[in-house]
Coordinates of C-alpha atoms in Angstrom, one line a residue:
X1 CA 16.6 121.9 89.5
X2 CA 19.8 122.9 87.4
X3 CA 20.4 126.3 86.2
X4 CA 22.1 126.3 82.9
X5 CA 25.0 128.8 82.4
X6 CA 25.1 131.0 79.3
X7 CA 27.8 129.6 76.8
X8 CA 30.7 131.5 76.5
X9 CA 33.5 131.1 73.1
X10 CA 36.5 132.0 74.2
X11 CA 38.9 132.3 71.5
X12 CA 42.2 129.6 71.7
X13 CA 44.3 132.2 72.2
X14 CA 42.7 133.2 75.4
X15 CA 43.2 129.6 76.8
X16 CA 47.3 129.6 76.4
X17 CA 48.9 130.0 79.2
X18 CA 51.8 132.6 79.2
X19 CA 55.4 131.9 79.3
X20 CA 56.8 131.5 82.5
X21 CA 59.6 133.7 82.1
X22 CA 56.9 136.8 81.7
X23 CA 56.6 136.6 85.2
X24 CA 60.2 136.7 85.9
X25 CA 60.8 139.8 83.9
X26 CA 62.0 142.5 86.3
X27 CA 61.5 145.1 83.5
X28 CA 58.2 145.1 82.9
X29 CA 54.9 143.3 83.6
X30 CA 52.7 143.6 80.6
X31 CA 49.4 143.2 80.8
X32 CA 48.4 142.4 77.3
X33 CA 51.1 139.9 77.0
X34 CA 49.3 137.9 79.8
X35 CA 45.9 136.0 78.5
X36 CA 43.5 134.6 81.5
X37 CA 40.6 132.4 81.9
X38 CA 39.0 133.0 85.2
X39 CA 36.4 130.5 85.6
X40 CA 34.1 131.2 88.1
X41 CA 31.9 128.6 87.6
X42 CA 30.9 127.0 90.9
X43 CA 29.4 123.8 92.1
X44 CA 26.7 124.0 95.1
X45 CA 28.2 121.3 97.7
X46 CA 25.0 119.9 98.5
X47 CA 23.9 119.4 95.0
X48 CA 26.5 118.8 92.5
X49 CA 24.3 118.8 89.4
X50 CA 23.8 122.7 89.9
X51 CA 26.3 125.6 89.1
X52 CA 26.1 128.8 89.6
X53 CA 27.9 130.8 86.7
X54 CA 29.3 134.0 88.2
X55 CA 30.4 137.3 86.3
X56 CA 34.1 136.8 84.7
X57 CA 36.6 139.3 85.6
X58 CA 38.1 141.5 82.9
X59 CA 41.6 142.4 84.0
X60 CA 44.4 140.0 84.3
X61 CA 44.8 137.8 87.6
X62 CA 47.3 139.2 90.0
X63 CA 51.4 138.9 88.7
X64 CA 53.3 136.1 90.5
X65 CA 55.8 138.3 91.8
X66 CA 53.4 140.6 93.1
X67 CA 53.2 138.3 96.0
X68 CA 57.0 138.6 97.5
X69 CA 56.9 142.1 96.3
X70 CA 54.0 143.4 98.0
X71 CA 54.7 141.4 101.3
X72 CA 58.5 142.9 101.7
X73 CA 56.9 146.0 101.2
X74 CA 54.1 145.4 103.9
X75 CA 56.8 144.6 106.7
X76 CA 58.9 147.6 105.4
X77 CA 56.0 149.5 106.0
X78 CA 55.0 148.6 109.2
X79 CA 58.2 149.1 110.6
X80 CA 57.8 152.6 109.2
X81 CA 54.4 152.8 110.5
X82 CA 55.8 152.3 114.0
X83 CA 58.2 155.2 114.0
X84 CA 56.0 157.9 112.7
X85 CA 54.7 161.0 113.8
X86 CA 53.3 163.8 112.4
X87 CA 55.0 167.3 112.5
X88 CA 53.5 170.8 111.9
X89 CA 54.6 171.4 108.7
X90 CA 52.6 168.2 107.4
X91 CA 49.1 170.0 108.6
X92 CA 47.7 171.4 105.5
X93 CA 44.4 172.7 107.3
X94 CA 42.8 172.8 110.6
X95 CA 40.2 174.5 112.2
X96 CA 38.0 173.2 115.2
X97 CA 36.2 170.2 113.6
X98 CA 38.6 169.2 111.0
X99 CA 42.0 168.5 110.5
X100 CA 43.8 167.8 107.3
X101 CA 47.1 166.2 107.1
X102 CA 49.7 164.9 103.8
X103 CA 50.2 161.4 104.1
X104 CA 53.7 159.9 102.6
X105 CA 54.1 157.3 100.9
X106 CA 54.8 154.1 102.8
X107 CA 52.3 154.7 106.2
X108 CA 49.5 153.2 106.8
X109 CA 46.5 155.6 107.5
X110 CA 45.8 154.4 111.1
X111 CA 49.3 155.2 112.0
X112 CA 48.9 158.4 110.5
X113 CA 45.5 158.7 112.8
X114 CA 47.0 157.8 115.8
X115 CA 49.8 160.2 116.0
X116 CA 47.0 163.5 115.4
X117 CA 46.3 163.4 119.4
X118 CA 50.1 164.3 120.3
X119 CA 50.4 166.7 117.2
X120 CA 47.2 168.3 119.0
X121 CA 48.7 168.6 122.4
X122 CA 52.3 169.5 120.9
X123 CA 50.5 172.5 118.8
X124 CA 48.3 173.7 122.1
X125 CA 50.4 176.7 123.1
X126 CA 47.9 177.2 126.0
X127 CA 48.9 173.8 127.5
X128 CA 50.5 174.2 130.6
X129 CA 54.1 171.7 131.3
X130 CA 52.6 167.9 131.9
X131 CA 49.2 168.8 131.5
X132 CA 47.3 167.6 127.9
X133 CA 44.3 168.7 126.3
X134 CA 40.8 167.3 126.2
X135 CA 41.5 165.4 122.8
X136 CA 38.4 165.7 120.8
X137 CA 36.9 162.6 119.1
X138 CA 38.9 161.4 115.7
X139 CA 38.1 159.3 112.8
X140 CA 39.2 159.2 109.6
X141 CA 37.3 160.8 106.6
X142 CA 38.8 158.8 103.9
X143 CA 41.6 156.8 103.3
X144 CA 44.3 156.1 101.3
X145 CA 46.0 153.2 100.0
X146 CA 49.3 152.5 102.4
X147 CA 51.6 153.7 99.0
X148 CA 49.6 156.7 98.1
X149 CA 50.7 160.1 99.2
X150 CA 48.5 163.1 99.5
X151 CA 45.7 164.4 101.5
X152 CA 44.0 162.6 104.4
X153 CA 41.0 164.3 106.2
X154 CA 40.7 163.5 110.0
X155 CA 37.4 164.8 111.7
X156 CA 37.1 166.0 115.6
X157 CA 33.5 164.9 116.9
X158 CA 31.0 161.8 115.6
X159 CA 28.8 164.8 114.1
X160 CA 31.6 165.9 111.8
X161 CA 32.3 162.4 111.2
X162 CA 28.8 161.3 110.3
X163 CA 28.1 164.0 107.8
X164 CA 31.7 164.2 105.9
X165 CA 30.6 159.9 105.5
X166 CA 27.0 160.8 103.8
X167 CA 29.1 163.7 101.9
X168 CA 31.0 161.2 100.5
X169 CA 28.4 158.7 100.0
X170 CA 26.3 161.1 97.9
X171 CA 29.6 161.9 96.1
X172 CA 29.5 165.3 97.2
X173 CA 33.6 165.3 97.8
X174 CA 35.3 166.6 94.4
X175 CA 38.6 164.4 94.3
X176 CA 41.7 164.5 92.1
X177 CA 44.5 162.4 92.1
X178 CA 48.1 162.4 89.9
X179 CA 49.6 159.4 88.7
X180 CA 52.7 158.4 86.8
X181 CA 52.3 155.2 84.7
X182 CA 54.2 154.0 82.1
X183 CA 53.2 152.7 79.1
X184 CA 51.7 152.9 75.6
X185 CA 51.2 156.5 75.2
X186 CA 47.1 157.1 74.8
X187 CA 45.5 159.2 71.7
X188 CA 43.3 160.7 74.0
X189 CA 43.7 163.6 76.4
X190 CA 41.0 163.1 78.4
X191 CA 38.9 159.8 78.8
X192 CA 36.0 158.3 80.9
X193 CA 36.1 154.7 81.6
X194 CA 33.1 152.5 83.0
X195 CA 33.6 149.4 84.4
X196 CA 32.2 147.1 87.4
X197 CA 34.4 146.1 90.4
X198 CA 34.2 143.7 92.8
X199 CA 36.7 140.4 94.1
X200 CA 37.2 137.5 91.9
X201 CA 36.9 134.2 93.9
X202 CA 40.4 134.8 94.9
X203 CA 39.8 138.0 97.1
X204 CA 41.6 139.9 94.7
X205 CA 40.0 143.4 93.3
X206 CA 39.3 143.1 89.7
X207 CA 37.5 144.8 86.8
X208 CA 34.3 143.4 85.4
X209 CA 32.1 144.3 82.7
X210 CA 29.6 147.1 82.9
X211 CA 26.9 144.9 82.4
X212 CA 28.0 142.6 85.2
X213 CA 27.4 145.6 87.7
X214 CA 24.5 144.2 90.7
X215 CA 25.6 140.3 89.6
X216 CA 26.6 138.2 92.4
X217 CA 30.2 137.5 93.3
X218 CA 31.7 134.5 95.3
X219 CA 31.7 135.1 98.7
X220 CA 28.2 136.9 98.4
X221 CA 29.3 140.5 97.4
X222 CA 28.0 141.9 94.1
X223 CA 29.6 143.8 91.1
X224 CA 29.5 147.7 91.8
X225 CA 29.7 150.4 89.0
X226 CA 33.4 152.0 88.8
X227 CA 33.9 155.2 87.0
X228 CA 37.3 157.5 86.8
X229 CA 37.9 160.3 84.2
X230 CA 41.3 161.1 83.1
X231 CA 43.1 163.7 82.0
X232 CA 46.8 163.4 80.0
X233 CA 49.3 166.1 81.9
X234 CA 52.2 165.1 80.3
X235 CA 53.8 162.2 77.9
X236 CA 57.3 161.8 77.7
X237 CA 58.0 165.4 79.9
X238 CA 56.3 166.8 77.4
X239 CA 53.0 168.6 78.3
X240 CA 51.7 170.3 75.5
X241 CA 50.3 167.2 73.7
X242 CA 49.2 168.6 70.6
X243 CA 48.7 165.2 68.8
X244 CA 46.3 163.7 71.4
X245 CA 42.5 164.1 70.2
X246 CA 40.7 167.0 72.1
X247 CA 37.8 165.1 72.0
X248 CA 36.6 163.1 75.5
X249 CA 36.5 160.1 74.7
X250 CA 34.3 157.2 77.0
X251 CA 34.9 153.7 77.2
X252 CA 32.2 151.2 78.6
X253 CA 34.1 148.0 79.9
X254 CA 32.9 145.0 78.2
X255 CA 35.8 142.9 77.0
X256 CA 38.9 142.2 78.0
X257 CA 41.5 145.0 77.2
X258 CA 43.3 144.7 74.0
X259 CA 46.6 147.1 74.4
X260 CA 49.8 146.8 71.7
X261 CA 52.9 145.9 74.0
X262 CA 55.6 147.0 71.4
X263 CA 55.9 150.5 73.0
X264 CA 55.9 150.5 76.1
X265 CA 58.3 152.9 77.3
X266 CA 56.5 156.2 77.4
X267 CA 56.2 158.2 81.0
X268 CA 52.5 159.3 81.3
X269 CA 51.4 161.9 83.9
X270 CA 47.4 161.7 84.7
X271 CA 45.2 163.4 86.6
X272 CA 42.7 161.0 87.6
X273 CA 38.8 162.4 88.7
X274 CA 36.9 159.3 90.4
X275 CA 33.4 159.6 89.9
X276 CA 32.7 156.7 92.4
X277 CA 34.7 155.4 95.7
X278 CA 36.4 152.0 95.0
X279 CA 39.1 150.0 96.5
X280 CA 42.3 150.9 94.2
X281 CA 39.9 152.5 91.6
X282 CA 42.3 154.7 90.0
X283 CA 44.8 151.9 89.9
X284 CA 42.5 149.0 88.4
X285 CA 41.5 151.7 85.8
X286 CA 44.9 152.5 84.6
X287 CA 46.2 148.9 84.3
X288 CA 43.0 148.4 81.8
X289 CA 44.1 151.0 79.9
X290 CA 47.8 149.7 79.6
X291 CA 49.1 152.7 81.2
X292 CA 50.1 150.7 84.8
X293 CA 51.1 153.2 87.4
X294 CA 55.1 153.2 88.2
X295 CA 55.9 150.9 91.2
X296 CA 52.6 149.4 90.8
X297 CA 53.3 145.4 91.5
X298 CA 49.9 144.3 92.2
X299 CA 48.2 146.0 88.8
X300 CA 51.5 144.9 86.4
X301 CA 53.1 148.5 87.2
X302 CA 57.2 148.4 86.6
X303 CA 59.1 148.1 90.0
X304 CA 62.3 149.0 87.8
X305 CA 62.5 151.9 85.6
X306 CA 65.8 153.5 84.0
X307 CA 67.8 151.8 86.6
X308 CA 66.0 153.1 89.7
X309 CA 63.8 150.3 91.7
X310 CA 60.6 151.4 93.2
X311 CA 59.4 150.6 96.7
X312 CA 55.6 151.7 96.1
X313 CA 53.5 152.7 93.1
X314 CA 53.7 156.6 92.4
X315 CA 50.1 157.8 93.1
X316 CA 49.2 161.3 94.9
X317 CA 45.5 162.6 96.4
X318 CA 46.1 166.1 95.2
X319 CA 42.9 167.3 96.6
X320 CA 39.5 167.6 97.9
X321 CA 36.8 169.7 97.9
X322 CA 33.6 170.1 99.6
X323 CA 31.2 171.6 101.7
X324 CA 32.4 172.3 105.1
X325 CA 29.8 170.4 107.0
X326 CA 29.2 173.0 110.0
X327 CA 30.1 176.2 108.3
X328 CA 28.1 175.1 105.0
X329 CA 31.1 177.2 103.2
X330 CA 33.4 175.3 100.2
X331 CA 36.6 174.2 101.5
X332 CA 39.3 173.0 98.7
X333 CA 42.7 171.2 100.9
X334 CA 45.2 170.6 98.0
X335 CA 48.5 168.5 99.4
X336 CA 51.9 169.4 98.3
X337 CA 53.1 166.9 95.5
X338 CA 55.8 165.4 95.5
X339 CA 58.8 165.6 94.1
X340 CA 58.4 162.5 90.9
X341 CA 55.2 164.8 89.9
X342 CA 57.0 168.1 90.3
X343 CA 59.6 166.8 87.9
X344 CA 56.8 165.2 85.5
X345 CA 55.0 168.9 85.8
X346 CA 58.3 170.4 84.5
X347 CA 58.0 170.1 80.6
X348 CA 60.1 169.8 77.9
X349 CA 60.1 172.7 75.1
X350 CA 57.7 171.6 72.1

């Protein structure tokens, strides 16, 4: 039996590779400037007459020197990760099922989990000298990505645990995020995109086509349905954007993105709403739309920017909000941001 594949035109321009010194380029790694063909057409071993024609992936293979990059940064980290501990002053709420902590930028979130039993025991005033605590049973609500900042939710018993992971399942957990990219500065202030996401046949996360969502992917996975709303804050320290269309717009991923590279030195600050829980969802999302976060190797971000080089991509969880799963009463844990948004946050007179 053979199964045919559909027949796909690519136009020529798609099939030229790009230079190599695009890949060099400290500066800036621009997405539109790079043109890929990522055939995932694959041939069954035991019978070579049949394919198997997988969904394409829609944003641009991973940039060469995201590779050296992203593996300094990984030692860097751990080293980092292996010296830290938590203090008081990074709790932003507790109670006796939850904890909530803000995360910095550089730590990996089980090194953040593992040092909440001695900030337990440190905090319990009714500890007597050498004695410690029953510690109570943690795991980690959600995670973050080992550069993002901003509020991590640790629960205390499996019960806790088990409903915050069907709260979030249900998407019943409001979250925000901020971001600052740089880029071509969008005509929209606030904007829904729509995509799939899944791994290409390299492992690598990547965006598909909205059609391609429940599609098999190499390795046996399928495309999942990605969707983020974003909201313009600022452009260029200026936040009171009176050019950019009030209207929402919505964009349904279906083609390759299409961004003008000849400006591409505006400063955007986003608030980013995901309506769905994807690995680096937020950051996929803005790299389609040209507006790559700062630091952002692995999605084409810049690493240097007005002199300054950037050890990690620039993106904060601001907050979350949900039902407190014992008490049944809202609870809203917003995370102190950090000092690149608070300068972003700080417009320029119109």
């Amino acid at each position: 039996m053979t199964i045919l594949p559909p027949t796909f035109h690519f136009p020529s321009a798609l099939l030229r590779l790009p230079s190599p010194s695009l890949f060099t380029n400290p500066m800036f790694l621009s997405m539109a400037a790079q043109t890929h063909y990522d055939s995932q057409e694959i041939n069954l071993p035991n019978a070579p007459n049949c394919t198997i024609n997988y969904p394409v992936p829609l944003s641009p293979q991973l940039p060469a020197i995201s590779k050296q990059m992203e593996l300094a940064r990984a030692m860097s980290a751990s080293s980092k990760s292996s010296l830290f501990s938590l203090s008081r002053t990074d709790v932003v709420f507790e109670d006796d099922w939850l904890i909530a902590v803000n995360k910095p930028r550089g730590v990996y979130c089980e090194s953040v989990l593992s040092s909440i039993p001695s900030l337990l025991n440190d905090s319990n005033d009714s500890v007597e000298l050498g004695t410690q605590v029953d510690l109570p049973e943690l795991h980690l609500a959600n995670r973050l990505d080992r550069d993002t900042s901003g509020v991590m939710l640790i629960t205390k018993s499996h019960k806790v645990a088990a409903k915050l992971v069907r709260a979030f399942t249900d998407h019943k957990v409001r979250k925000t995020y901020i971001a600052f990219c740089v880029g071509q500065a969008p005509e929209w202030r606030q904007i829904t995109i729509k995509s799939g996401h899944g791994r290409s046949k390299f492992g690598a996360w990547r965006v598909y086509a909205a059609s391609d969502v429940g599609r098999k992917l190499p390795g046996g996975s399928v495309v999942r349905d990605m969707q983020t709303l974003f909201e313009v804050l600022s452009v260029n320290g200026h936040g009171c954007s009176k050019a950019l269309s009030a209207e929402e717009k919505i964009v349904i991923v279906e083609e390759k993105s299409v961004v003008d590279t000849n400006n591409v030195e505006d400063e955007i600050l986003v608030r980013a709403y995901p309506q769905s829980g994807r690995t680096h969802q937020i950051r996929l999302h803005c790299q389609y739309l040209g507006i790559p976060i700062r630091g952002d190797v692995k999605y084409e971000g810049v690493y240097e920017w007005k002199g300054i080089k950037y050890d990690g991509h620039e993106l904060h969880a601001e907050s979350l909000s949900f039902e407190h799963p014992i008490t049944g009463l809202p609870v809203v844990l917003d995370a102190p941001l950090p000092m690149w948004a608070i300068q972003a946050l700080q417009p320029l007179p119109c």
